[in-house]
mmCIF file with all atom_site columns, C-alpha atoms in Angstrom:
data_model
loop_
_atom_site.group_PDB
_atom_site.id
_atom_site.type_symbol
_atom_site.label_atom_id
_atom_site.label_alt_id
_atom_site.label_comp_id
_atom_site.label_asym_id
_atom_site.label_entity_id
_atom_site.label_seq_id
_atom_site.pdbx_PDB_ins_code
_atom_site.Cartn_x
_atom_site.Cartn_y
_atom_site.Cartn_z
_atom_site.occupancy
_atom_site.B_iso_or_equiv
_atom_site.pdbx_formal_charge
_atom_site.auth_seq_id
_atom_site.auth_comp_id
_atom_site.auth_asym_id
_atom_site.auth_atom_id
_atom_site.pdbx_PDB_model_num
ATOM 1   C CA . GLN A 1 1   ? 294.999 283.093 192.613 1.00 0.00 ? 22  GLN A CA 1
ATOM 2   C CA . VAL A 1 2   ? 296.278 279.722 193.962 1.00 0.00 ? 23  VAL A CA 1
ATOM 3   C CA . GLN A 1 3   ? 295.126 276.420 192.481 1.00 0.00 ? 24  GLN A CA 1
ATOM 4   C CA . LEU A 1 4   ? 295.900 273.133 194.075 1.00 0.00 ? 25  LEU A CA 1
ATOM 5   C CA . VAL A 1 5   ? 296.135 270.263 191.762 1.00 0.00 ? 26  VAL A CA 1
ATOM 6   C CA . GLU A 1 6   ? 296.057 266.639 192.824 1.00 0.00 ? 27  GLU A CA 1
ATOM 7   C CA . THR A 1 7   ? 297.065 263.831 190.426 1.00 0.00 ? 28  THR A CA 1
ATOM 8   C CA . GLY A 1 8   ? 297.756 260.197 190.449 1.00 0.00 ? 29  GLY A CA 1
ATOM 9   C CA . GLY A 1 9   ? 294.429 258.614 191.512 1.00 0.00 ? 30  GLY A CA 1
ATOM 10  C CA . GLY A 1 10  ? 292.822 255.756 189.803 1.00 0.00 ? 31  GLY A CA 1
ATOM 11  C CA . LEU A 1 11  ? 291.324 252.256 190.174 1.00 0.00 ? 32  LEU A CA 1
ATOM 12  C CA . VAL A 1 12  ? 293.433 249.762 191.928 1.00 0.00 ? 33  VAL A CA 1
ATOM 13  C CA . GLN A 1 13  ? 292.794 246.271 193.437 1.00 0.00 ? 34  GLN A CA 1
ATOM 14  C CA . ALA A 1 14  ? 292.996 245.724 197.096 1.00 0.00 ? 35  ALA A CA 1
ATOM 15  C CA . GLY A 1 15  ? 296.629 245.373 198.170 1.00 0.00 ? 36  GLY A CA 1
ATOM 16  C CA . GLY A 1 16  ? 297.817 247.526 195.383 1.00 0.00 ? 37  GLY A CA 1
ATOM 17  C CA . SER A 1 17  ? 299.664 250.753 195.519 1.00 0.00 ? 38  SER A CA 1
ATOM 18  C CA . LEU A 1 18  ? 299.263 254.300 194.122 1.00 0.00 ? 39  LEU A CA 1
ATOM 19  C CA . ARG A 1 19  ? 301.353 257.533 194.495 1.00 0.00 ? 40  ARG A CA 1
ATOM 20  C CA . LEU A 1 20  ? 299.457 260.882 194.450 1.00 0.00 ? 41  LEU A CA 1
ATOM 21  C CA . SER A 1 21  ? 301.027 264.168 193.707 1.00 0.00 ? 42  SER A CA 1
ATOM 22  C CA . CYS A 1 22  ? 300.226 267.643 194.935 1.00 0.00 ? 43  CYS A CA 1
ATOM 23  C CA . GLU A 1 23  ? 301.124 270.863 193.230 1.00 0.00 ? 44  GLU A CA 1
ATOM 24  C CA . ALA A 1 24  ? 300.077 274.418 193.487 1.00 0.00 ? 45  ALA A CA 1
ATOM 25  C CA . SER A 1 25  ? 300.026 277.254 190.935 1.00 0.00 ? 46  SER A CA 1
ATOM 26  C CA . GLY A 1 26  ? 300.556 280.664 191.948 1.00 0.00 ? 47  GLY A CA 1
ATOM 27  C CA . ARG A 1 27  ? 302.494 279.894 195.168 1.00 0.00 ? 48  ARG A CA 1
ATOM 28  C CA . THR A 1 28  ? 305.589 278.139 196.248 1.00 0.00 ? 49  THR A CA 1
ATOM 29  C CA . LEU A 1 29  ? 304.378 274.972 198.014 1.00 0.00 ? 50  LEU A CA 1
ATOM 30  C CA . SER A 1 30  ? 307.702 274.258 199.244 1.00 0.00 ? 51  SER A CA 1
ATOM 31  C CA . ARG A 1 31  ? 307.289 277.129 201.850 1.00 0.00 ? 52  ARG A CA 1
ATOM 32  C CA . TYR A 1 32  ? 304.575 275.335 203.804 1.00 0.00 ? 53  TYR A CA 1
ATOM 33  C CA . ALA A 1 33  ? 303.665 272.272 205.671 1.00 0.00 ? 54  ALA A CA 1
ATOM 34  C CA . VAL A 1 34  ? 301.119 270.265 203.674 1.00 0.00 ? 55  VAL A CA 1
ATOM 35  C CA . GLY A 1 35  ? 298.378 267.909 204.748 1.00 0.00 ? 56  GLY A CA 1
ATOM 36  C CA . TRP A 1 36  ? 296.607 265.256 202.919 1.00 0.00 ? 57  TRP A CA 1
ATOM 37  C CA . PHE A 1 37  ? 293.026 264.783 203.313 1.00 0.00 ? 58  PHE A CA 1
ATOM 38  C CA . ARG A 1 38  ? 290.236 262.317 201.888 1.00 0.00 ? 59  ARG A CA 1
ATOM 39  C CA . GLN A 1 39  ? 286.533 262.390 201.664 1.00 0.00 ? 60  GLN A CA 1
ATOM 40  C CA . ALA A 1 40  ? 284.437 259.175 201.051 1.00 0.00 ? 61  ALA A CA 1
ATOM 41  C CA . PRO A 1 41  ? 280.935 259.406 199.730 1.00 0.00 ? 62  PRO A CA 1
ATOM 42  C CA . GLY A 1 42  ? 278.477 260.405 202.541 1.00 0.00 ? 63  GLY A CA 1
ATOM 43  C CA . LYS A 1 43  ? 281.322 261.070 204.995 1.00 0.00 ? 64  LYS A CA 1
ATOM 44  C CA . GLU A 1 44  ? 283.036 264.231 206.172 1.00 0.00 ? 65  GLU A CA 1
ATOM 45  C CA . ARG A 1 45  ? 286.589 265.051 204.955 1.00 0.00 ? 66  ARG A CA 1
ATOM 46  C CA . GLU A 1 46  ? 289.321 263.559 207.221 1.00 0.00 ? 67  GLU A CA 1
ATOM 47  C CA . ARG A 1 47  ? 292.928 264.263 207.551 1.00 0.00 ? 68  ARG A CA 1
ATOM 48  C CA . VAL A 1 48  ? 295.082 261.312 206.719 1.00 0.00 ? 69  VAL A CA 1
ATOM 49  C CA . GLY A 1 49  ? 298.555 262.850 207.158 1.00 0.00 ? 70  GLY A CA 1
ATOM 50  C CA . ALA A 1 50  ? 300.797 265.892 206.986 1.00 0.00 ? 71  ALA A CA 1
ATOM 51  C CA . ILE A 1 51  ? 304.539 266.752 206.290 1.00 0.00 ? 72  ILE A CA 1
ATOM 52  C CA . SER A 1 52  ? 306.488 269.669 207.746 1.00 0.00 ? 73  SER A CA 1
ATOM 53  C CA . ARG A 1 53  ? 307.924 272.367 205.545 1.00 0.00 ? 74  ARG A CA 1
ATOM 54  C CA . THR A 1 54  ? 311.369 270.687 205.027 1.00 0.00 ? 75  THR A CA 1
ATOM 55  C CA . GLY A 1 55  ? 310.053 267.200 205.212 1.00 0.00 ? 76  GLY A CA 1
ATOM 56  C CA . GLY A 1 56  ? 311.796 266.333 208.436 1.00 0.00 ? 77  GLY A CA 1
ATOM 57  C CA . SER A 1 57  ? 308.663 265.378 210.211 1.00 0.00 ? 78  SER A CA 1
ATOM 58  C CA . THR A 1 58  ? 305.381 263.559 209.259 1.00 0.00 ? 79  THR A CA 1
ATOM 59  C CA . TRP A 1 59  ? 302.128 262.642 210.807 1.00 0.00 ? 80  TRP A CA 1
ATOM 60  C CA . TYR A 1 60  ? 299.567 260.039 209.922 1.00 0.00 ? 81  TYR A CA 1
ATOM 61  C CA . ALA A 1 61  ? 296.191 259.051 211.078 1.00 0.00 ? 82  ALA A CA 1
ATOM 62  C CA . GLU A 1 62  ? 296.231 255.726 212.854 1.00 0.00 ? 83  GLU A CA 1
ATOM 63  C CA . SER A 1 63  ? 294.167 254.099 210.034 1.00 0.00 ? 84  SER A CA 1
ATOM 64  C CA . VAL A 1 64  ? 296.859 254.669 207.444 1.00 0.00 ? 85  VAL A CA 1
ATOM 65  C CA . LYS A 1 65  ? 299.973 254.903 209.644 1.00 0.00 ? 86  LYS A CA 1
ATOM 66  C CA . ASP A 1 66  ? 301.512 251.610 208.570 1.00 0.00 ? 87  ASP A CA 1
ATOM 67  C CA . ARG A 1 67  ? 300.688 251.893 204.840 1.00 0.00 ? 88  ARG A CA 1
ATOM 68  C CA . PHE A 1 68  ? 300.975 255.509 203.697 1.00 0.00 ? 89  PHE A CA 1
ATOM 69  C CA . THR A 1 69  ? 303.960 257.671 203.366 1.00 0.00 ? 90  THR A CA 1
ATOM 70  C CA . ILE A 1 70  ? 304.227 261.366 202.740 1.00 0.00 ? 91  ILE A CA 1
ATOM 71  C CA . SER A 1 71  ? 307.164 262.792 201.108 1.00 0.00 ? 92  SER A CA 1
ATOM 72  C CA . ARG A 1 72  ? 308.208 265.960 199.288 1.00 0.00 ? 93  ARG A CA 1
ATOM 73  C CA . ASP A 1 73  ? 310.639 267.263 196.810 1.00 0.00 ? 94  ASP A CA 1
ATOM 74  C CA . ASN A 1 74  ? 310.891 270.904 197.433 1.00 0.00 ? 95  ASN A CA 1
ATOM 75  C CA . ALA A 1 75  ? 313.128 271.431 194.425 1.00 0.00 ? 96  ALA A CA 1
ATOM 76  C CA . LYS A 1 76  ? 310.240 270.227 192.326 1.00 0.00 ? 97  LYS A CA 1
ATOM 77  C CA . ASN A 1 77  ? 307.715 272.080 194.532 1.00 0.00 ? 98  ASN A CA 1
ATOM 78  C CA . THR A 1 78  ? 305.704 268.753 194.912 1.00 0.00 ? 99  THR A CA 1
ATOM 79  C CA . VAL A 1 79  ? 304.345 266.830 197.782 1.00 0.00 ? 100 VAL A CA 1
ATOM 80  C CA . TYR A 1 80  ? 303.640 263.082 197.465 1.00 0.00 ? 101 TYR A CA 1
ATOM 81  C CA . LEU A 1 81  ? 301.354 260.544 199.143 1.00 0.00 ? 102 LEU A CA 1
ATOM 82  C CA . LEU A 1 82  ? 302.522 257.007 198.606 1.00 0.00 ? 103 LEU A CA 1
ATOM 83  C CA . MET A 1 83  ? 299.643 254.610 199.452 1.00 0.00 ? 104 MET A CA 1
ATOM 84  C CA . ASN A 1 84  ? 300.611 250.856 199.935 1.00 0.00 ? 105 ASN A CA 1
ATOM 85  C CA . ALA A 1 85  ? 298.468 247.927 200.752 1.00 0.00 ? 106 ALA A CA 1
ATOM 86  C CA . LEU A 1 86  ? 295.367 249.714 199.758 1.00 0.00 ? 107 LEU A CA 1
ATOM 87  C CA . LYS A 1 87  ? 292.066 248.554 201.167 1.00 0.00 ? 108 LYS A CA 1
ATOM 88  C CA . PRO A 1 88  ? 288.491 249.209 199.915 1.00 0.00 ? 109 PRO A CA 1
ATOM 89  C CA . GLU A 1 89  ? 287.893 251.444 202.846 1.00 0.00 ? 110 GLU A CA 1
ATOM 90  C CA . ASP A 1 90  ? 290.590 253.771 201.363 1.00 0.00 ? 111 ASP A CA 1
ATOM 91  C CA . THR A 1 91  ? 288.218 254.651 198.482 1.00 0.00 ? 112 THR A CA 1
ATOM 92  C CA . ALA A 1 92  ? 287.698 258.388 198.533 1.00 0.00 ? 113 ALA A CA 1
ATOM 93  C CA . VAL A 1 93  ? 288.658 261.630 196.836 1.00 0.00 ? 114 VAL A CA 1
ATOM 94  C CA . TYR A 1 94  ? 291.991 262.716 198.020 1.00 0.00 ? 115 TYR A CA 1
ATOM 95  C CA . TYR A 1 95  ? 292.944 266.346 198.676 1.00 0.00 ? 116 TYR A CA 1
ATOM 96  C CA . CYS A 1 96  ? 296.141 268.233 199.600 1.00 0.00 ? 117 CYS A CA 1
ATOM 97  C CA . ARG A 1 97  ? 296.315 271.578 201.371 1.00 0.00 ? 118 ARG A CA 1
ATOM 98  C CA . PRO A 1 98  ? 299.143 273.705 202.731 1.00 0.00 ? 119 PRO A CA 1
ATOM 99  C CA . GLU A 1 99  ? 298.884 275.373 206.152 1.00 0.00 ? 120 GLU A CA 1
ATOM 100 C CA . ILE A 1 100 ? 297.568 278.607 204.562 1.00 0.00 ? 121 ILE A CA 1
ATOM 101 C CA . GLU A 1 101 ? 294.087 279.670 203.571 1.00 0.00 ? 122 GLU A CA 1
ATOM 102 C CA . VAL A 1 102 ? 293.643 278.577 199.954 1.00 0.00 ? 123 VAL A CA 1
ATOM 103 C CA . PRO A 1 103 ? 290.765 277.022 198.172 1.00 0.00 ? 124 PRO A CA 1
ATOM 104 C CA . TRP A 1 104 ? 290.417 273.223 197.972 1.00 0.00 ? 125 TRP A CA 1
ATOM 105 C CA . GLY A 1 105 ? 291.443 271.644 194.763 1.00 0.00 ? 126 GLY A CA 1
ATOM 106 C CA . GLN A 1 106 ? 289.226 269.213 192.887 1.00 0.00 ? 127 GLN A CA 1
ATOM 107 C CA . GLY A 1 107 ? 291.021 266.314 194.480 1.00 0.00 ? 128 GLY A CA 1
ATOM 108 C CA . THR A 1 108 ? 291.845 262.987 192.783 1.00 0.00 ? 129 THR A CA 1
ATOM 109 C CA . GLN A 1 109 ? 289.712 259.964 192.963 1.00 0.00 ? 130 GLN A CA 1
ATOM 110 C CA . VAL A 1 110 ? 291.082 256.742 194.510 1.00 0.00 ? 131 VAL A CA 1
ATOM 111 C CA . THR A 1 111 ? 288.998 253.616 194.125 1.00 0.00 ? 132 THR A CA 1
ATOM 112 C CA . VAL A 1 112 ? 290.043 250.305 195.573 1.00 0.00 ? 133 VAL A CA 1
ATOM 113 C CA . SER A 1 113 ? 288.248 247.180 194.575 1.00 0.00 ? 134 SER A CA 1
ATOM 114 C CA . SER A 1 114 ? 287.889 244.147 196.647 1.00 0.00 ? 135 SER A CA 1
#
């Protein structure tokens, strides 16, 4: 049974930064490309970025492209989402998910105050 665990969220002022981490129990996350997603209250879940298996390629939604950076440390079996210059519109629950069929984790709450 695979369990995705996202950590690192919190409350931050606009313009601040947070780094989220993604780990998975029961599976080697380093074997897969991984996406980051977010869901704001009353809105559908949206994909904000992704990283290839080795970390050589990344993709970002245009809304976060100049501010967010995805990286990974396969030796630690962890994927990161560094969020800079945070805006109130970034407030959401953030989730990670590899390119395999596994249940969503509980996510981590990011709240950006104005």
